[in-house]
Amino acid sequence: MNLPDHKTKIVCTIGPASSSEEMLRELIFAGMNVARINFSHGSFEDHSKVIRLIKKLCDELNVVVSVMADLPGPKIRVGEIKDSPINLQKGDKVKLTTERIVGSKDLIPVDFDKLPYCIAKKSNVYFNDGFIQMRCSGICSNEAECEVIVGGQLSSHKGVNLPGIDLLLDPVTEKDLEILDFALEEGVNCFSVSFIEQGSDIQKIRDHAAKKGRSVFLVAKIERGPSVENIDDIMDATDALMIARGDLGVEIPIEEVPIVQKELIHKANLRGIPVITATHMLESMTDNVRPTRAEATDVANAILDGTDAIMLSGETAVGKYPLEAVHTMVRIAKKTEAWRDSTGSGMGNIRDAIGETEMGISDVISLQVYDAIRKLSIEFVVTPTYSGATPRRISRFKPENWIIAMSHLDLTCEQLAYSYGVYPLSVYDGSDDLEKKVLGALLSRGIGKSGDTIVLTQGYSGGTNLLKIIEIEHLVE
């Protein structure tokens, strides 16, 4: 087998444009590492079919693709609008109502019963990731009277943001827990958690899964001001981050988003947890076969910042060109990674920053691996792993070499689908001779050849504490 020609992981949101078996197969071949199931839309029956199709294809193709169930959280949305989409123009007078009605251009339903208690006169209300803006001019019973400040097309079920307002909502809803239970029954191990504000929000999901006897991999979606302020507390509790720039760009000043993105990626790299950069990455490819130059630059800069993964949302869920969008991301990733490797514009700053922190044995081993592959002719790094911690620690340096992570645990293999440059292999833990097991697993998949030099990490007593540099021909003997 040939390893992929890019190391940045690709997250694809699955929807009507990408849920067929044929398209899912093509997306896997194109480079999809994570299939995101957005539970804000669709039925459990539809999601069950998609999850089972992905698992079937993974078994058939002998690959690891993680299914990430996206828990919607307390997302406020527009209700049903007649003749959707409607066109709102600057100066239009609109009423927002909490009544469960079919709306119109003049009366728009919002599925948030506490709206009259949270909004105030002169408050700004944003729709569709901030592309439409209204200003409240008064409250009357269960309605808010507003004036359109920035117009545009508004469709049913689009998101609503009330930045700077305490929404009096629990970030983890009963619906989230219902979705969690369903997804666990379907064998899903990985979940992204929306609108969290502190580490305890993540812990609530983890505790609920534990009561069901399951360990889970949790991705904290950073999309509110308080989540940025409490990022260290959140990172203590989470397994990964997603920088969800759509809502984040409304909740905080838009000019702060690029800096926040860089700071969060750097913090995640330091901790050795994967980070996904999401929202509007190739947005124009929802309707066009090519992205804008700015979008291509955005994807490349996220990779240069040190992101582990880049995500497609509407592009693959409902877009006209889902496969082309993945191919475009892969080409940008391949070119950007090659430039970074050839120019030495790598992650040396991460190495220096880690060197200034208090390190454990596994941190020291990861530094030694990084130094070895920079100074020696190494084909790849092999890391047998139970928890996935060692390959993640090595991954944060964004090395030029592939990290082959071997584990007999499905959860470990799936979570490593989020880490840059880590190729997870599901390997039966049946041999006492580690080097023999490693060689057998590699050669059975056509990875490596006689004469190749590899770095092999090993661990005893529950942690990685040994590094070996081995020539494959010596293993053959």
Coordinates of C-alpha atoms in Angstrom, one line a residue:
M1 CA 0.0 0.0 0.0
N2 CA 1.0 3.6 -0.5
L3 CA 0.7 6.0 2.4
P4 CA -1.1 9.3 1.6
D5 CA 0.9 12.1 -0.1
H6 CA -0.3 14.6 2.6
K7 CA -0.4 14.5 6.3
T8 CA -3.0 17.1 7.3
K9 CA -6.2 15.3 8.2
I10 CA -9.4 16.0 6.3
V11 CA -12.8 16.2 8.1
C12 CA -15.9 16.0 5.9
T13 CA -19.4 16.8 7.1
I14 CA -21.8 14.2 5.7
G15 CA -25.2 15.3 4.3
P16 CA -27.5 14.8 1.3
A17 CA -24.6 15.4 -1.1
S18 CA -22.3 12.8 0.4
S19 CA -24.3 10.2 2.2
S20 CA -24.6 7.6 -0.6
E21 CA -22.3 4.5 -0.4
E22 CA -20.7 5.5 -3.7
M23 CA -19.8 9.0 -2.6
L24 CA -18.6 7.9 0.8
R25 CA -16.3 5.4 -0.9
E26 CA -15.0 8.2 -3.2
L27 CA -14.5 10.6 -0.3
I28 CA -12.4 7.9 1.6
F29 CA -10.3 7.3 -1.5
A30 CA -9.9 11.1 -1.9
G31 CA -8.5 11.6 1.6
M32 CA -11.4 11.8 4.2
N33 CA -10.1 10.9 7.6
V34 CA -13.1 11.9 9.7
A35 CA -16.7 11.8 8.8
R36 CA -18.7 14.5 10.8
I37 CA -22.3 13.7 11.4
N38 CA -24.2 16.9 12.2
F39 CA -27.1 16.0 14.5
S40 CA -28.6 19.5 14.1
H41 CA -30.2 18.0 10.9
G42 CA -31.6 14.7 9.8
S43 CA -33.2 11.8 11.6
F44 CA -31.7 9.1 13.7
E45 CA -32.7 6.6 11.1
D46 CA -30.8 8.6 8.4
H47 CA -27.8 9.0 10.6
S48 CA -27.8 5.3 11.5
K49 CA -27.6 4.3 7.8
V50 CA -24.7 6.7 7.2
I51 CA -22.7 5.4 10.3
R52 CA -23.2 1.8 9.3
L53 CA -22.2 2.5 5.7
I54 CA -18.9 4.2 6.9
K55 CA -18.1 1.3 9.2
K56 CA -18.8 -1.2 6.4
L57 CA -16.5 0.7 4.0
C58 CA -13.8 0.9 6.6
D59 CA -13.9 -2.9 7.1
E60 CA -14.0 -3.5 3.3
L61 CA -11.1 -1.1 2.5
N62 CA -9.1 -1.9 5.7
V63 CA -8.8 1.8 6.6
V64 CA -9.5 3.9 9.7
V65 CA -12.1 6.7 9.3
S66 CA -13.4 8.1 12.5
V67 CA -17.1 8.9 12.7
M68 CA -17.5 12.2 14.7
A69 CA -21.0 12.8 16.0
D70 CA -21.6 16.5 16.4
L71 CA -23.7 17.3 19.4
P72 CA -25.6 20.5 18.5
G73 CA -25.8 22.1 22.0
P74 CA -28.2 25.0 22.7
K75 CA -28.0 26.4 19.2
I76 CA -30.7 29.0 18.5
R77 CA -32.1 28.7 15.1
V78 CA -34.7 30.3 12.9
G79 CA -37.9 28.2 12.5
E80 CA -39.7 27.3 9.4
I81 CA -40.2 30.2 6.9
K82 CA -42.7 30.1 4.1
D83 CA -41.1 30.6 0.6
S84 CA -37.6 30.2 2.1
P85 CA -35.2 31.7 1.4
I86 CA -36.5 35.2 2.0
N87 CA -34.6 38.4 1.0
L88 CA -34.2 40.9 3.8
Q89 CA -33.1 44.4 2.9
K90 CA -31.5 47.2 5.0
G91 CA -34.2 49.2 6.8
D92 CA -36.9 46.4 6.8
K93 CA -39.0 46.1 9.9
V94 CA -39.1 42.5 11.2
K95 CA -40.6 40.9 14.3
L96 CA -38.9 37.9 15.9
T97 CA -41.4 35.6 17.6
T98 CA -41.1 32.6 19.9
E99 CA -44.4 31.2 18.6
R100 CA -44.1 27.9 16.7
I101 CA -45.5 29.2 13.4
V102 CA -44.5 29.2 9.8
G103 CA -42.9 32.5 9.4
S104 CA -42.7 35.2 6.7
K105 CA -40.5 38.1 5.7
D106 CA -42.2 40.3 8.4
L107 CA -42.6 37.7 11.2
I108 CA -39.7 35.3 11.7
P109 CA -40.0 32.4 14.3
V110 CA -37.0 31.8 16.6
D111 CA -36.8 28.5 18.6
F112 CA -35.7 30.2 21.8
D113 CA -38.5 30.7 24.4
K114 CA -36.3 33.0 26.6
L115 CA -35.7 35.5 23.8
P116 CA -37.8 38.3 25.3
Y117 CA -35.9 37.9 28.6
C118 CA -32.4 37.9 27.1
I119 CA -32.6 40.5 24.4
A120 CA -32.8 44.3 25.1
K121 CA -33.4 47.4 23.1
K122 CA -30.5 48.2 20.8
S123 CA -29.2 44.7 21.1
N124 CA -27.8 43.2 17.9
V125 CA -29.0 39.9 16.5
Y126 CA -27.1 38.0 13.9
F127 CA -28.2 35.3 11.5
N128 CA -26.4 32.8 9.3
D129 CA -22.9 33.2 10.9
G130 CA -23.3 36.9 11.1
F131 CA -24.0 37.6 7.4
I132 CA -27.4 39.2 8.4
Q133 CA -27.6 41.7 11.2
M134 CA -30.7 43.2 12.9
R135 CA -31.0 45.6 15.8
C136 CA -33.8 45.3 18.4
S137 CA -36.0 48.3 18.8
G138 CA -38.4 47.0 21.3
I139 CA -39.9 44.0 23.2
C140 CA -43.6 43.2 23.3
S141 CA -44.8 40.0 25.0
N142 CA -43.2 37.1 23.1
E143 CA -41.9 39.2 20.2
A144 CA -38.8 41.4 19.6
E145 CA -39.2 44.2 17.1
C146 CA -36.1 44.6 14.9
E147 CA -34.7 46.6 12.1
V148 CA -32.5 45.1 9.4
I149 CA -29.0 46.7 9.5
V150 CA -27.3 44.3 7.1
G151 CA -29.6 42.4 4.7
G152 CA -29.3 39.2 2.7
Q153 CA -31.0 35.9 2.1
L154 CA -32.3 34.0 5.1
S155 CA -33.4 30.4 5.0
S156 CA -35.3 28.2 7.5
H157 CA -33.3 26.7 10.3
K158 CA -30.3 29.1 10.0
G159 CA -28.4 29.9 13.2
V160 CA -29.1 32.9 15.4
N161 CA -26.4 34.7 17.5
L162 CA -26.9 37.1 20.4
P163 CA -23.3 38.1 21.2
G164 CA -22.5 39.4 24.7
I165 CA -25.8 38.2 26.1
D166 CA -26.2 35.6 28.9
L167 CA -28.6 33.1 27.2
L168 CA -29.4 31.3 30.5
L169 CA -28.8 28.0 28.8
D170 CA -26.9 24.9 29.8
P171 CA -24.3 24.1 27.1
V172 CA -25.1 20.4 27.4
T173 CA -28.8 19.8 26.7
E174 CA -31.1 16.8 27.2
K175 CA -31.2 16.5 23.4
D176 CA -27.4 16.2 23.4
L177 CA -27.5 13.3 25.9
E178 CA -30.2 11.6 23.8
I179 CA -28.0 11.9 20.7
L180 CA -25.0 10.6 22.7
D181 CA -27.0 7.5 23.8
F182 CA -28.1 6.8 20.2
A183 CA -24.6 7.3 18.8
L184 CA -23.0 5.1 21.5
E185 CA -25.5 2.3 20.5
E186 CA -24.3 2.7 16.9
G187 CA -20.7 2.2 17.9
V188 CA -19.6 5.8 17.6
N189 CA -16.6 6.7 19.8
C190 CA -15.9 10.3 19.0
F191 CA -18.0 13.4 19.7
S192 CA -17.7 17.1 19.1
V193 CA -19.4 19.2 21.8
S194 CA -20.9 22.6 20.8
F195 CA -21.0 25.9 22.7
I196 CA -19.1 24.7 25.7
E197 CA -17.8 27.4 28.0
Q198 CA -15.8 25.5 30.6
G199 CA -14.2 22.2 31.3
S200 CA -17.1 20.9 33.3
D201 CA -19.3 21.0 30.1
I202 CA -16.9 18.4 28.5
Q203 CA -16.8 16.4 31.7
K204 CA -20.6 16.1 31.8
I205 CA -20.5 14.3 28.4
R206 CA -17.6 12.1 29.5
D207 CA -19.4 11.1 32.7
H208 CA -22.6 10.3 30.9
A209 CA -20.7 8.0 28.5
A210 CA -18.9 6.4 31.4
K211 CA -22.2 5.5 33.1
K212 CA -22.9 3.6 29.9
G213 CA -19.6 1.8 30.2
R214 CA -17.9 3.6 27.4
S215 CA -14.8 5.7 27.0
V216 CA -15.1 8.4 24.4
F217 CA -12.9 10.9 22.5
L218 CA -14.3 14.4 22.9
V219 CA -13.6 17.5 20.7
A220 CA -14.4 20.8 22.4
K221 CA -15.8 23.3 19.8
I222 CA -14.5 26.8 20.6
E223 CA -17.2 29.2 19.4
R224 CA -18.0 31.5 22.3
G225 CA -16.2 34.3 24.0
P226 CA -16.2 32.5 27.4
S227 CA -14.7 29.4 25.8
V228 CA -11.7 31.4 24.6
E229 CA -11.3 33.0 28.1
N230 CA -11.5 29.6 29.8
I231 CA -9.4 27.7 27.3
D232 CA -6.9 26.3 29.7
D233 CA -9.7 24.8 31.9
I234 CA -11.3 23.4 28.7
M235 CA -8.0 21.9 27.5
D236 CA -7.6 20.1 30.8
A237 CA -10.8 18.3 30.2
T238 CA -10.9 17.7 26.4
D239 CA -9.2 15.4 24.0
A240 CA -9.1 17.8 21.1
L241 CA -10.2 21.3 20.0
M242 CA -12.2 22.5 17.1
I243 CA -11.9 26.2 16.2
A244 CA -15.4 26.8 15.0
R245 CA -14.9 30.1 13.3
G246 CA -18.5 30.7 12.1
D247 CA -20.1 31.3 15.5
L248 CA -16.8 32.4 17.0
G249 CA -16.6 35.2 14.4
V250 CA -19.9 36.6 15.6
E251 CA -19.4 36.1 19.4
I252 CA -16.0 37.9 19.4
P253 CA -14.8 40.8 17.2
I254 CA -14.1 39.4 13.7
E255 CA -10.6 41.0 13.7
E256 CA -9.6 38.9 16.7
V257 CA -10.5 35.6 15.0
P258 CA -7.1 35.1 13.1
I259 CA -5.1 35.8 16.3
V260 CA -7.3 33.5 18.4
Q261 CA -6.9 30.8 15.8
K262 CA -3.1 31.0 16.0
E263 CA -3.0 31.1 19.8
L264 CA -5.4 28.1 20.2
I265 CA -3.5 26.0 17.6
H266 CA -0.2 26.8 19.5
K267 CA -1.7 25.9 22.8
A268 CA -3.1 22.6 21.4
N269 CA 0.3 21.8 19.9
L270 CA 2.1 22.4 23.2
R271 CA -0.3 20.0 24.9
G272 CA -0.1 17.4 22.2
I273 CA -3.8 17.3 21.5
P274 CA -5.2 17.5 18.0
V275 CA -6.8 20.7 16.7
I276 CA -9.3 21.1 13.9
T277 CA -9.7 24.4 12.0
A278 CA -13.3 24.7 10.7
T279 CA -15.9 26.8 9.0
H280 CA -15.8 28.7 5.7
M281 CA -12.6 27.0 4.6
L282 CA -13.7 26.5 1.0
E283 CA -17.2 27.9 1.4
S284 CA -17.5 29.1 -2.3
M285 CA -17.1 25.5 -3.4
T286 CA -20.6 24.8 -2.1
D287 CA -21.7 26.2 -5.5
N288 CA -18.5 26.6 -7.5
V289 CA -16.0 24.0 -8.7
R290 CA -13.0 26.2 -7.7
P291 CA -12.4 28.0 -4.4
T292 CA -11.4 31.7 -4.2
R293 CA -7.7 32.5 -3.8
A294 CA -8.4 33.8 -0.3
E295 CA -9.9 30.4 0.7
A296 CA -6.9 28.5 -0.6
T297 CA -4.6 30.9 1.3
D298 CA -6.7 30.4 4.4
V299 CA -6.4 26.6 4.3
A300 CA -2.6 26.9 3.7
N301 CA -2.2 29.3 6.6
A302 CA -4.1 27.1 9.0
I303 CA -1.6 24.3 8.1
L304 CA 1.3 26.6 8.6
D305 CA -0.1 27.6 11.9
G306 CA 0.2 24.0 13.0
T307 CA -3.4 22.7 12.7
D308 CA -3.8 18.9 12.6
A309 CA -7.0 18.9 10.6
I310 CA -9.1 21.1 8.3
M311 CA -12.8 20.7 8.0
L312 CA -15.4 21.0 5.2
S313 CA -19.0 21.8 6.3
G314 CA -21.6 22.7 3.7
E315 CA -19.1 22.0 0.9
T316 CA -19.4 18.3 1.4
A317 CA -22.8 18.1 3.2
V318 CA -25.0 20.0 0.7
G319 CA -22.6 21.3 -1.9
K320 CA -22.5 20.6 -5.6
Y321 CA -18.9 19.5 -5.6
P322 CA -18.1 17.5 -2.5
L323 CA -15.5 15.3 -4.0
E324 CA -13.8 18.2 -5.8
A325 CA -13.7 20.1 -2.4
V326 CA -11.8 17.2 -0.8
H327 CA -9.4 16.9 -3.8
T328 CA -8.8 20.7 -3.5
M329 CA -8.0 20.5 0.2
V330 CA -5.6 17.6 -0.4
R331 CA -3.7 19.5 -3.1
I332 CA -3.4 22.6 -0.9
A333 CA -2.2 20.5 2.0
K334 CA 0.3 18.6 -0.1
K335 CA 1.8 21.7 -1.5
T336 CA 1.9 23.6 1.8
E337 CA 3.5 20.7 3.7
A338 CA 6.2 20.3 1.0
W339 CA 7.0 24.0 1.2
R340 CA 7.2 23.9 5.0
D341 CA 9.5 20.9 4.9
S342 CA 11.8 22.2 2.1
T343 CA 12.2 25.6 3.6
G344 CA 12.6 24.5 7.2
S345 CA 9.6 26.6 8.2
G346 CA 8.5 23.9 10.5
M347 CA 7.5 23.7 14.2
G348 CA 10.9 24.5 15.8
N349 CA 9.1 27.0 17.9
I350 CA 7.0 24.2 19.4
R351 CA 10.2 22.3 20.2
D352 CA 11.7 25.3 22.0
A353 CA 8.5 26.0 23.9
I354 CA 8.2 22.4 25.0
G355 CA 11.8 22.5 26.1
E356 CA 11.0 25.3 28.5
T357 CA 8.2 23.4 30.2
E358 CA 8.3 20.7 32.9
M359 CA 8.5 17.5 30.9
G360 CA 7.7 13.8 31.6
I361 CA 9.4 10.8 30.1
S362 CA 7.1 10.6 27.1
D363 CA 7.8 14.3 26.3
V364 CA 11.5 13.6 26.3
I365 CA 11.1 10.5 24.1
S366 CA 9.0 12.6 21.6
L367 CA 11.8 15.2 21.5
Q368 CA 14.4 12.5 20.9
V369 CA 12.3 11.0 18.1
Y370 CA 12.0 14.5 16.5
D371 CA 15.7 15.1 16.7
A372 CA 16.5 11.6 15.3
I373 CA 14.3 12.0 12.2
R374 CA 15.7 15.5 11.5
K375 CA 19.3 14.2 11.6
L376 CA 19.1 10.7 10.3
S377 CA 17.8 9.1 7.2
I378 CA 14.6 7.7 8.7
E379 CA 11.8 6.3 6.6
F380 CA 9.1 6.5 9.3
V381 CA 8.4 6.3 13.0
V382 CA 6.6 3.3 14.4
T383 CA 4.7 3.7 17.7
P384 CA 2.9 0.8 19.2
T385 CA 0.4 2.5 21.5
Y386 CA -2.4 1.8 24.0
S387 CA -3.7 5.4 24.6
G388 CA -2.4 7.2 21.5
A389 CA -0.4 9.7 23.7
T390 CA 3.0 8.9 22.2
P391 CA 2.1 9.4 18.5
R392 CA 0.2 12.6 19.4
R393 CA 3.2 14.0 21.2
I394 CA 5.4 13.3 18.2
S395 CA 2.8 14.6 15.8
R396 CA 2.8 18.1 17.4
F397 CA 6.2 18.7 15.7
K398 CA 4.6 18.2 12.3
P399 CA 7.5 16.0 11.1
E400 CA 8.2 15.2 7.5
N401 CA 8.0 11.5 8.2
W402 CA 4.9 9.4 8.7
I403 CA 4.1 8.2 12.2
I404 CA 2.8 4.6 12.0
A405 CA 0.7 4.1 15.2
M406 CA -0.2 0.5 16.0
S407 CA -3.0 -0.3 18.4
H408 CA -5.5 -3.2 19.0
L409 CA -8.0 -0.7 20.4
D410 CA -10.6 0.8 18.0
L411 CA -11.0 3.9 20.0
T412 CA -7.2 4.6 20.0
C413 CA -7.1 4.1 16.2
E414 CA -10.1 6.3 15.6
Q415 CA -8.8 9.2 17.7
L416 CA -5.5 9.1 15.9
A417 CA -7.3 9.9 12.7
Y418 CA -7.4 13.5 14.0
S419 CA -3.6 13.9 14.4
Y420 CA -1.3 15.3 11.8
G421 CA 0.9 12.7 10.1
V422 CA -0.3 9.8 12.1
Y423 CA -1.3 6.7 10.2
P424 CA -3.3 4.4 12.6
L425 CA -3.1 0.6 12.0
S426 CA -5.4 -1.7 13.9
V427 CA -3.0 -4.5 15.0
Y428 CA -3.9 -7.6 17.0
D429 CA -2.0 -7.6 20.2
G430 CA -1.0 -11.3 20.0
S431 CA 2.8 -11.5 20.0
D432 CA 5.2 -11.2 22.8
D433 CA 8.0 -10.2 20.4
L434 CA 7.3 -6.5 19.7
E435 CA 9.7 -6.1 16.9
K436 CA 8.4 -9.2 15.2
K437 CA 4.9 -8.0 15.5
V438 CA 5.8 -4.5 14.1
L439 CA 7.6 -6.0 11.2
G440 CA 4.7 -8.4 10.4
A441 CA 2.2 -5.6 10.5
L442 CA 4.3 -3.4 8.3
L443 CA 5.2 -5.9 5.6
S444 CA 1.6 -7.4 5.5
R445 CA 0.5 -3.9 4.4
G446 CA 3.3 -3.3 2.0
I447 CA 4.8 -0.5 4.2
G448 CA 8.6 -0.4 4.2
K449 CA 11.2 -2.6 2.6
S450 CA 14.5 -4.3 3.5
G451 CA 17.2 -1.7 4.2
D452 CA 14.8 1.0 5.5
T453 CA 15.7 2.6 8.8
I454 CA 12.8 3.2 11.3
V455 CA 12.4 4.7 14.7
L456 CA 10.6 2.4 17.0
T457 CA 9.2 3.5 20.4
Q458 CA 8.5 1.1 23.1
G459 CA 6.9 1.3 26.6
Y460 CA 6.9 -0.7 29.7
S461 CA 5.1 -0.3 33.0
G462 CA 2.3 1.8 31.4
G463 CA 4.3 4.4 29.4
T464 CA 6.7 5.0 26.5
N465 CA 10.2 5.1 27.8
L466 CA 12.4 3.6 25.1
L467 CA 13.5 4.6 21.6
K468 CA 15.2 2.3 19.2
I469 CA 16.6 2.9 15.7
I470 CA 16.4 -0.3 13.6
E471 CA 17.1 -1.3 10.0
I472 CA 14.3 -3.5 8.7
E473 CA 16.7 -6.0 7.2
H474 CA 18.0 -6.7 10.7
L475 CA 14.5 -7.4 11.8
V476 CA 14.1 -9.8 8.9
E477 CA 17.1 -11.8 10.2

